[in-house]
Coordinates of C-alpha atoms and ligand atoms in Angstrom, one line a residue:
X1 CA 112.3 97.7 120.6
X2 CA 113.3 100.3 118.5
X3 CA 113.1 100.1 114.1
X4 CA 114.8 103.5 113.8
X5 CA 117.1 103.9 111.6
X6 CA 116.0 100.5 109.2
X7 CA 114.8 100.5 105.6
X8 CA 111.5 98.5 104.4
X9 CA 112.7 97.9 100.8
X10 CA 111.3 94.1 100.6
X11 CA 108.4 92.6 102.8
X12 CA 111.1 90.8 104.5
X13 CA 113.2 93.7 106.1
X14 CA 110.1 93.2 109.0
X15 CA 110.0 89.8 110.7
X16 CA 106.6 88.5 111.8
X17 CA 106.8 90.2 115.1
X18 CA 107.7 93.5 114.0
X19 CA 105.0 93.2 111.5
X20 CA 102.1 92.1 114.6
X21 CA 103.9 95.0 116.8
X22 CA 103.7 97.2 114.2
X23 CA 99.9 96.3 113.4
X24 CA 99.3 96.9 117.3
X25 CA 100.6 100.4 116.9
X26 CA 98.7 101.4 114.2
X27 CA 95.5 100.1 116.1
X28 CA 96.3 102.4 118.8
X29 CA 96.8 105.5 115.8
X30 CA 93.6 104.4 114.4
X31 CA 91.7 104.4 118.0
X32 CA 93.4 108.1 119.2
X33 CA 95.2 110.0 116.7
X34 CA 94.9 113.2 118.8
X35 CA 97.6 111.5 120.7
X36 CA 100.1 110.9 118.1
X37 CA 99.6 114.6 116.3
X38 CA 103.4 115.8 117.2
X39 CA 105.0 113.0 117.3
X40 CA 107.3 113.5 114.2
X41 CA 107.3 116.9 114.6
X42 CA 110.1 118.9 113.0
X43 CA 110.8 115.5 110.7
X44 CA 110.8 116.0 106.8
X45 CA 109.7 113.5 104.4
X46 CA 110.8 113.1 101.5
X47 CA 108.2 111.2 98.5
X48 CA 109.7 110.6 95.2
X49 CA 107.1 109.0 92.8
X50 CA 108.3 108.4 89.4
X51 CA 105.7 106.4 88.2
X52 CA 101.3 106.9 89.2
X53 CA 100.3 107.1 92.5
X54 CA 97.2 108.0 94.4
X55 CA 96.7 105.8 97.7
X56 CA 100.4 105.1 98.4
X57 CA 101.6 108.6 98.4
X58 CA 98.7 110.5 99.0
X59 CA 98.2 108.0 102.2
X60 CA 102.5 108.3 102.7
X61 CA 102.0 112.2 102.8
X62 CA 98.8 112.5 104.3
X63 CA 100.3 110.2 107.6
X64 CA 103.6 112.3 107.9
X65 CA 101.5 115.9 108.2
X66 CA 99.1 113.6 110.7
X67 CA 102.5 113.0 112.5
X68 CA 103.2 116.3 112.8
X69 CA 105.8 116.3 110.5
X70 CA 106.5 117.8 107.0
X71 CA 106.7 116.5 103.5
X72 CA 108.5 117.6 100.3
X73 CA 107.8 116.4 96.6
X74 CA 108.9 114.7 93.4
X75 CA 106.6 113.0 91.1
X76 CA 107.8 113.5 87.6
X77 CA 111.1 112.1 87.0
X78 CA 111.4 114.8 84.0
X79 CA 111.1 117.2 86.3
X80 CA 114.2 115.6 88.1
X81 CA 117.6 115.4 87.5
X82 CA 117.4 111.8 86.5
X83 CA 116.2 113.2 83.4
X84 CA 119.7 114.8 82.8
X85 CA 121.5 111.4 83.3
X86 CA 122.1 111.7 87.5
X87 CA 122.0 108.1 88.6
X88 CA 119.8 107.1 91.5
X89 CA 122.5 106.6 94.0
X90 CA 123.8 110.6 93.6
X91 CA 119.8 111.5 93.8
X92 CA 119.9 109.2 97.1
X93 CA 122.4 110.8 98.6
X94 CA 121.6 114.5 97.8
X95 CA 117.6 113.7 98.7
X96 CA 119.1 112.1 101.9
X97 CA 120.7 115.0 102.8
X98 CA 118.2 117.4 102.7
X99 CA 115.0 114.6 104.5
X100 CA 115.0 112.1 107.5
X101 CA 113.5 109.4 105.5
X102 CA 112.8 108.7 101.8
X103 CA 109.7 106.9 100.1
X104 CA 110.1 105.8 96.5
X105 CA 108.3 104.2 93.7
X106 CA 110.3 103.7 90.8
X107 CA 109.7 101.9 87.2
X108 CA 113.1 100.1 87.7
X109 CA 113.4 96.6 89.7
X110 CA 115.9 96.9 92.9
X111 CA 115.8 100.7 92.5
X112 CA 114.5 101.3 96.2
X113 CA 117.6 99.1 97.0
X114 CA 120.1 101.3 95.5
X115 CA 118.4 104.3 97.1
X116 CA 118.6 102.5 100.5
X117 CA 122.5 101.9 100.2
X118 CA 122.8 105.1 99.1
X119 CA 120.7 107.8 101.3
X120 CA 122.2 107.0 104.8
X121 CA 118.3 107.4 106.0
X122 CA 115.8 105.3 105.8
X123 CA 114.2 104.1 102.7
X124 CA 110.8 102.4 102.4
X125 CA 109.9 100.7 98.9
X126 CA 106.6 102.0 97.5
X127 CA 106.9 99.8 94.9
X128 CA 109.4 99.2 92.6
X129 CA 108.8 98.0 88.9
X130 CA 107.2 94.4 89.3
X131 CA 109.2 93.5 92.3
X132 CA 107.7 94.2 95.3
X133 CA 105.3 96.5 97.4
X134 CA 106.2 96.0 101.1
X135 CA 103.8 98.5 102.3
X136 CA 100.8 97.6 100.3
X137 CA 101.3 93.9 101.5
X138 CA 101.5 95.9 105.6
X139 CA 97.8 97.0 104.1
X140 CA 96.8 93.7 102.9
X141 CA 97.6 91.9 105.8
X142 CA 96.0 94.1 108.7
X143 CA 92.9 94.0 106.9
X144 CA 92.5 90.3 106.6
X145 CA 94.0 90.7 110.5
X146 CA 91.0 92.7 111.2
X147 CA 88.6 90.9 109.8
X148 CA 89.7 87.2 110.5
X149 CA 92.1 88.0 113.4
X150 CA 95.0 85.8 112.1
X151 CA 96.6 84.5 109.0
X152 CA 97.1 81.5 109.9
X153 CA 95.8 78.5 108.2
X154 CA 93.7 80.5 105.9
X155 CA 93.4 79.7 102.4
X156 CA 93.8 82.9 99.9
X157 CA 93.5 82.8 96.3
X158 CA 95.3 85.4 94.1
X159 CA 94.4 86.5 91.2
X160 CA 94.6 88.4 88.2
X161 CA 98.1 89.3 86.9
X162 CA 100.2 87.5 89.2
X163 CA 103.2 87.9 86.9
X164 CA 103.4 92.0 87.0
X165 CA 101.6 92.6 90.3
X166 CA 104.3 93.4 92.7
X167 CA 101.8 93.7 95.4
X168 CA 100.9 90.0 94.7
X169 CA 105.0 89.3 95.1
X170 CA 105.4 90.4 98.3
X171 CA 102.0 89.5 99.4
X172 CA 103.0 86.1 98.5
X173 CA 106.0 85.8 100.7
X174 CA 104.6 87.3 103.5
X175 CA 101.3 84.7 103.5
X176 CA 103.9 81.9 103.7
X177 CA 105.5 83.4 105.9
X178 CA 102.5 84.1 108.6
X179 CA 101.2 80.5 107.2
X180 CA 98.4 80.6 104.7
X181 CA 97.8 77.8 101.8
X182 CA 97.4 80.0 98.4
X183 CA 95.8 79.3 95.6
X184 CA 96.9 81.0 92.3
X185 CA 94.5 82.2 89.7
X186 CA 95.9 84.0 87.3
X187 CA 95.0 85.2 83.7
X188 CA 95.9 83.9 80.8
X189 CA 99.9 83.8 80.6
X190 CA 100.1 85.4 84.1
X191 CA 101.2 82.9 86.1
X192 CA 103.1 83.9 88.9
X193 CA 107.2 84.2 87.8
X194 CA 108.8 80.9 88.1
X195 CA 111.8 83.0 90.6
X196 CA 109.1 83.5 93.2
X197 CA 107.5 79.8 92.9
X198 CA 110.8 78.5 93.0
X199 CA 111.9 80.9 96.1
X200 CA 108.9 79.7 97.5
X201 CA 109.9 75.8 97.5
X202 CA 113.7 76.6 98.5
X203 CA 113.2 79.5 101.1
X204 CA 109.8 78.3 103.1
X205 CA 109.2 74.7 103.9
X206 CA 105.6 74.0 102.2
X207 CA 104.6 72.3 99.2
X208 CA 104.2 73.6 95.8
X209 CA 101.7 72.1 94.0
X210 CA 101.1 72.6 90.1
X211 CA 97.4 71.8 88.8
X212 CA 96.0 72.9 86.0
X213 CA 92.2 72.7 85.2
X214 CA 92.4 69.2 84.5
X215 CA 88.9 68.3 85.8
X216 CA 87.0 71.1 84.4
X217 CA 84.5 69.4 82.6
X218 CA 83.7 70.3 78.8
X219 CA 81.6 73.2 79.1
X220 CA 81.8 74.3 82.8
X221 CA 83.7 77.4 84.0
X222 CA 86.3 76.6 86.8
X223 CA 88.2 79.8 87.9
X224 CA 91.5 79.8 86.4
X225 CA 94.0 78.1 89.1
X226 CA 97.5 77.5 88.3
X227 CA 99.5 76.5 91.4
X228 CA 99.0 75.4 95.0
X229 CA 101.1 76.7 97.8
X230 CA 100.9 75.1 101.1
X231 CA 102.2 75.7 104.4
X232 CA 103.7 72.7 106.3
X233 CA 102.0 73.8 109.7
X234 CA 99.1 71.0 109.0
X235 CA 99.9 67.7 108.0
X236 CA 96.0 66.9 107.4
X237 CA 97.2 69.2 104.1
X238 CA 100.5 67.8 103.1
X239 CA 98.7 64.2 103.1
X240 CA 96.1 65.3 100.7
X241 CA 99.0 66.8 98.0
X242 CA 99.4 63.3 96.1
X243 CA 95.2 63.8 94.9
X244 CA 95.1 67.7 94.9
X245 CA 92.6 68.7 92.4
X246 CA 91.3 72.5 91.8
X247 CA 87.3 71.1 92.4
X248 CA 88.6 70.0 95.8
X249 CA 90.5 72.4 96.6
X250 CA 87.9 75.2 95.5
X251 CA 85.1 73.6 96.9
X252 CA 87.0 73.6 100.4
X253 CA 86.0 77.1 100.6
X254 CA 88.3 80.4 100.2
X255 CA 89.1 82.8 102.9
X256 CA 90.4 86.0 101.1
X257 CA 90.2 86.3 97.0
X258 CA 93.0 88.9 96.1
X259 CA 92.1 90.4 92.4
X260 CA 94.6 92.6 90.8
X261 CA 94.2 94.8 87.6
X262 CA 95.7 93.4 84.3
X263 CA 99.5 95.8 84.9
X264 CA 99.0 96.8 81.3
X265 CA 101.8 99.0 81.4
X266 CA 104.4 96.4 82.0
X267 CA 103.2 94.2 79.4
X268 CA 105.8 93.4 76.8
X269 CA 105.2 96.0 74.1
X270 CA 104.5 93.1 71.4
X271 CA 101.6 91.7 73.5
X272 CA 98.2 93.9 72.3
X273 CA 95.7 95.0 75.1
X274 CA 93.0 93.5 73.6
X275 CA 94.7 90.3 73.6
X276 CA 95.4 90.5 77.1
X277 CA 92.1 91.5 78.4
X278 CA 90.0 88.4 76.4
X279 CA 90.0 85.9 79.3
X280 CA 90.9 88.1 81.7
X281 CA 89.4 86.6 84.9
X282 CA 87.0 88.7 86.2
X283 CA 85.2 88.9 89.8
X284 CA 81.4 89.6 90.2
X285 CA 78.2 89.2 92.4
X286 CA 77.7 86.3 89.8
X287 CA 81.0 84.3 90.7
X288 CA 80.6 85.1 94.4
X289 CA 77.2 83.0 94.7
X290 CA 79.7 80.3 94.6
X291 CA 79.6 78.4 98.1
X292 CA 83.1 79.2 98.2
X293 CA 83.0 82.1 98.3
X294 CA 80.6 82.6 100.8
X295 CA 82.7 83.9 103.7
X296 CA 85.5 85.4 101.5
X297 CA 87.1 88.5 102.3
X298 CA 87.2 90.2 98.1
X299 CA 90.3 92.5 98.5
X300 CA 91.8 94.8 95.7
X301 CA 95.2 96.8 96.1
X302 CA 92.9 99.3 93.8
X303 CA 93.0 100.9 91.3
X304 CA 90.3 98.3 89.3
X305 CA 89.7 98.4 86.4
X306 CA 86.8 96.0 84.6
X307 CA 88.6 92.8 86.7
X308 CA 86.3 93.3 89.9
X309 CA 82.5 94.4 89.0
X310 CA 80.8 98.1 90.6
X311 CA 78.2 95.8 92.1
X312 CA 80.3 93.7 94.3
X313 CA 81.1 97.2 95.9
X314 CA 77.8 97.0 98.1
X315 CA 78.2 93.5 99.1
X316 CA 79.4 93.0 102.7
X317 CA 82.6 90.9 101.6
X318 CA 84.3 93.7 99.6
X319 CA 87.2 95.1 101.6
X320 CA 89.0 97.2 98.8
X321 CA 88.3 100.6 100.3
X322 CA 88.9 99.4 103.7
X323 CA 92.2 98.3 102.8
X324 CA 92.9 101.6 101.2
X325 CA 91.5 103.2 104.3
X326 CA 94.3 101.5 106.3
X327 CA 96.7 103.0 104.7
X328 CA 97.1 105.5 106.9
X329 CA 97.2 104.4 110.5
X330 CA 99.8 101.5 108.7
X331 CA 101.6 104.0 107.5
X332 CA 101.8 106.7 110.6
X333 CA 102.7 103.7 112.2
X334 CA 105.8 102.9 109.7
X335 CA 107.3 106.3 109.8
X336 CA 107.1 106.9 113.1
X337 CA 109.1 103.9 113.4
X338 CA 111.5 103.7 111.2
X339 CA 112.2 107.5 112.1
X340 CA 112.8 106.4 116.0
X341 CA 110.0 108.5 116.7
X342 CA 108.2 105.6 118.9
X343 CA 109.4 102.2 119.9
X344 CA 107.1 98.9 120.3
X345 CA 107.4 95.3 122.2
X346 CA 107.5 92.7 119.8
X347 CA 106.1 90.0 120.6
X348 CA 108.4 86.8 120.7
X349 CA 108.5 85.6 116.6
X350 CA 106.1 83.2 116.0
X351 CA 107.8 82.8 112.9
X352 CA 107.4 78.8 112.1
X353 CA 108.3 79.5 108.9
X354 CA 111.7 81.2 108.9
X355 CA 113.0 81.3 105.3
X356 CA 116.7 80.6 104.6
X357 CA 118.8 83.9 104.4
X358 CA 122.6 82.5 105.1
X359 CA 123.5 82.1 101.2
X360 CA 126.7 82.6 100.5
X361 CA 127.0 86.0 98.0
X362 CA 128.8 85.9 94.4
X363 CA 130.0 89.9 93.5
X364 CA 132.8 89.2 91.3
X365 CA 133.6 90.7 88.1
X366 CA 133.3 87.6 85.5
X367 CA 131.2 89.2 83.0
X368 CA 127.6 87.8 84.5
X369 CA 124.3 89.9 84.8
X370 CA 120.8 89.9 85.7
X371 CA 118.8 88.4 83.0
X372 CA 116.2 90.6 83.6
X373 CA 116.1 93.7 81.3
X374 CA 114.4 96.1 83.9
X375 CA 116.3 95.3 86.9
X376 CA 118.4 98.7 88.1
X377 CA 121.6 97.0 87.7
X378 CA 121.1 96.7 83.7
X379 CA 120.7 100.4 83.3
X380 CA 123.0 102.3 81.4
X381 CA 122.8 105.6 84.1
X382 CA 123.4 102.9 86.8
X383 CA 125.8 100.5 85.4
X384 CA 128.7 103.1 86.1
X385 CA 128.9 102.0 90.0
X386 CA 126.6 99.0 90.1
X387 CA 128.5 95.9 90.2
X388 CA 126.5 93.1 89.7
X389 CA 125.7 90.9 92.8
X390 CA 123.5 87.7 93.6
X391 CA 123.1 85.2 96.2
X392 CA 124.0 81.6 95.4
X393 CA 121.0 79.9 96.2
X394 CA 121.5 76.5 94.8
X395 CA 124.4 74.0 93.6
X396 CA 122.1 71.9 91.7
X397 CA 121.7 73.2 89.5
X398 CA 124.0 76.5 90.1
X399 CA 121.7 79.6 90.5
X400 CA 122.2 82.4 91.3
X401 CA 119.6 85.2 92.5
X402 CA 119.7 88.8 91.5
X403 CA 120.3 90.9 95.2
X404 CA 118.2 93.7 93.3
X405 CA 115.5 91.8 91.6
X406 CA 115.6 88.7 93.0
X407 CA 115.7 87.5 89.0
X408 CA 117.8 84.0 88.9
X409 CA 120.2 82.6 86.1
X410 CA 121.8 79.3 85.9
X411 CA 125.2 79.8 84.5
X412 CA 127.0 77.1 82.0
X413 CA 130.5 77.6 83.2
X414 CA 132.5 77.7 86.3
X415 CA 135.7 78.0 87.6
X416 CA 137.9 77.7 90.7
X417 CA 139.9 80.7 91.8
X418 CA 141.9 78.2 93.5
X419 CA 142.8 76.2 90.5
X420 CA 145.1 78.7 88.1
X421 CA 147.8 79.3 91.0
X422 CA 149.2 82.0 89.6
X423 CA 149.6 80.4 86.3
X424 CA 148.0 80.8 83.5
X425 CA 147.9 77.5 81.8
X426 CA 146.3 76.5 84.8
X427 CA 143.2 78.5 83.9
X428 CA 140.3 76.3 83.1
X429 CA 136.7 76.6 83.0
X430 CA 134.2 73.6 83.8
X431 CA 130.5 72.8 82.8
X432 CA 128.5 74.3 85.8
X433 CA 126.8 70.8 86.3
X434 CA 129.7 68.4 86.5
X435 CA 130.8 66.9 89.3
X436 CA 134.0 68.7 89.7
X437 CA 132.0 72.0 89.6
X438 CA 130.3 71.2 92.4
X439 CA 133.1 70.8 94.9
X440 CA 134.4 74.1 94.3
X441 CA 133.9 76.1 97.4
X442 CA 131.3 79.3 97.3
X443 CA 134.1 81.7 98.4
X444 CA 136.5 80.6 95.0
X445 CA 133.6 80.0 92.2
X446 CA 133.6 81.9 89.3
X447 CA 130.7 82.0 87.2
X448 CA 130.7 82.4 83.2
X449 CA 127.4 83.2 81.3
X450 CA 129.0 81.5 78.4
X451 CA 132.3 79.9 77.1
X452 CA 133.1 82.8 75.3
X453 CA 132.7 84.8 78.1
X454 CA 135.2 82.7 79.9
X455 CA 137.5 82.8 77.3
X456 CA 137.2 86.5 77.2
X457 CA 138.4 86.0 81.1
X458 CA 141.8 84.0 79.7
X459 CA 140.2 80.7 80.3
X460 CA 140.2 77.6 78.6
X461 CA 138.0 74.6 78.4
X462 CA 139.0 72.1 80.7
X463 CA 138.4 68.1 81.3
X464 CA 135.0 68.5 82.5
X465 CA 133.5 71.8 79.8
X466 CA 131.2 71.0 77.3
Ligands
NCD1 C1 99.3 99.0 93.2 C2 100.7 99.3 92.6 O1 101.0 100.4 92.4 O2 101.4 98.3 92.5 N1 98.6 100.1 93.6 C3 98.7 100.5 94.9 O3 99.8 100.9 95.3 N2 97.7 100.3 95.7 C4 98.5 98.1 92.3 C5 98.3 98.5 90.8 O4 98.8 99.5 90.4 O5 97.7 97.7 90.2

């Protein structure tokens, strides 16, 4: 089967197939990569890193010139013509003009997306604001793959700054995905954002289960847990959810503990780094004596900071430099693919846990946005040619997911584009959760943030607005 030609943009652009076929590939670069020396020869590469990178692009570059093919360079967007004002979609298109395929890391959420429509080659996401980092998670799981041969049924705790972490985002979907139960941990006020919890529940079919440290006893040190997420594929599970408890649950032992650096650079500028740091989880030979922990795999996207100790580094369980090690057979493997260079069997998708994709999509011009201040459709050099655009992912209540960000909003109003007829006494505006609302088909809603923003569209309250 061939990938050529796709972008990798979220964690789910690869089913799990592709993802196994993909892993078998990069065995194979790993075992003989003599083999593979020429096999993008004459390709060009284009890495554009707008915000720090060592592992992802040095590992990025390091695999194309492995492939035999070339790479050229931008990693200061000052040094770019973004700095004059260009938007990202004429950079994509000029950039895609001159390489055959594109890897970005940009500050802005949904920016790899808008390079991807834009380039007309392929794009691959290396990392985008606190979205998501599809090829870090390709890392991830190919380590715990090599070291516990399947994903399945494993129980992974994350933790750290699961709010920023974009590795941790796509991470996440991709463990329910390839069915593991996962155990949150984050720091204090870093609990994973309530979008991906709540895409969790809608799109996947496990259980999410809240639990705070309710039976820490006074003067004994739990490790922080926040949430519960577990895969349907073992009803044993399910049947214990009504009595979950973190002491249970830790005590049954975890596979993989995934620490992640306090992202101090997307902290909101109000919030002081000191602050942020004080009860900062942190992992050590001390905390790993736990009998939990005594066959867990300690991974790290890197780079630490002072969240994982120097002296777990000798310890057999560490992985971190592994995983970074990986990097580049995953990523040789990636290129080559995407670029049509090679082609793979894919095994038949033993994807149980298919999330839903079929929502309906809401793109008109009523005024709404992203509530999320970072995502690329809010910029000013982008809101020129960006329409706004979401998926409507629930009636009840109304949400609607950003296609960029994957943020959500819950509009107040609604109307019917099948109600005004032409005239325009006939234009009313309803309360997004009454009844009437919720008839209206996907294809003729219109969604207001606000009344006066329906108004502003020549609407009027009708029966059911309040
Ligand atoms: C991560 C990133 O950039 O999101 N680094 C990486 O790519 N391995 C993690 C981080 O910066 O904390």
């Amino acid at each position: 089967m061939s990938l050529a030609n796709r972008s990798l943009v979220t964690i789910d652009d690869l089913s799990n197939g592709e993802i196994e076929a993909l892993f078998s590939l990069a065995d194979e670069m790993a075992k003989s990569p003599d083999q593979y020396a020429g096999l993008c020869q004459g390709k060009i590469m284009a890495s554009l890193f707008f915000e720090p990178s060592t592992r992802t692009r040095l590992s990025f570059e390091a695999g194309m010139l492995r492939l035999g093919g070339r790479v050229i360079t931008a990693v200061d967007v000052g040094a770019t013509s973004l700095a004059k004002g260009e938007s990202i979609a004429d950079m994509a298109k000029v950039v895609g003009s001159y390489a055959d395929i594109i890897v970005i890391r940009h500050p802005w959420e949904g920016a790899a997306r808008v390079v991807a429509n834009y380039a007309g080659v392929p794009v691959i996401n290396a990392g985008d604001g606190s979205h998501e980092h599809p090829t870090q998670t390709l890392c991830d799981l190919y380590t715990i793959r090599k070291e516990r041969k399947s994903v399945k049924g494993l129980r992974i705790a994350l933790w750290g700054d699961l709010k920023h972490g974009r590795t941790v985002h796509s991470l996440i979907y991709a463990l329910a995905r390839f069915g593991a139960t996962i155990l949150f941990c984050p720091g204090p006020g870093l609990e994973v954002p309530e979008h991906v919890l709540r895409r969790l529940s809608t799109e996947y079919k496990g259980e999410l289960k809240r639990c705070r440290n309710l039976d820490e006893q006074p003067g004994e040190k739990l490790v922080p847990i926040d949430a519960i997420y577990l895969t349907p594929n073992d009803p044993h599970q399910l049947a214990m959810l009504p009595d979950v408890s973190v002491r249970v649950e830790l005590k049954a032992g975890v596979d993989a503990l995934y620490v992640t650096r306090l992202q101090k650079e997307r902290q909101a500028t109000t919030v002081k780094e000191q602050e942020m740091k004080r009860g900062y989880p942190r992992v050590d030979e001390k905390l790993l004596k736990g009998r939990e922990f005594r066959r867990t795999l300690v991974m790290h996207p890197l780079p630490r900071v002072d969240e994982l100790a120097y002296d777990v580094d000798a310890d057999p369980r560490s992985m971190y430099f592994k995983q970074a090690a990986y990097g580049l057979p995953v990523r040789m493997a990636l290129l080559s693919l995407l670029l049509g260079a090679t082609e793979v069997q894919v095994p038949e998708d033993k994807d149980s846990f298919v999330r839903r994709t079929d929502y309906p999509v809401y793109k008109r011009d009523s005024g709404v946005k992203c509530p999320n201040a970072n995502c690329v459709s809010n910029q000013q050099t982008e809101v020129r040619y960006i329409r706004p655009e979401f998926k409507i992912v629930n009636r009840q209540p109304l949400t609607l997911r950003c296609i960029y960000c994957d943020h959500e909003l819950t509009p107040r109003y609604v109307a019917s584009t099948e109600w005004h007829q032409g005239k325009l006494e006939n234009k009313k505006y309803h309360s997004a959760d009454s009844h009437f609302a919720r008839k209206i088909r996907a294809e003729n809603l219109i969604v207001f943030a606000s009344a006066e923003d329906a108004r502003a569209h020549h609407f009027k309250p009708g029966k059911y607005a309040r």
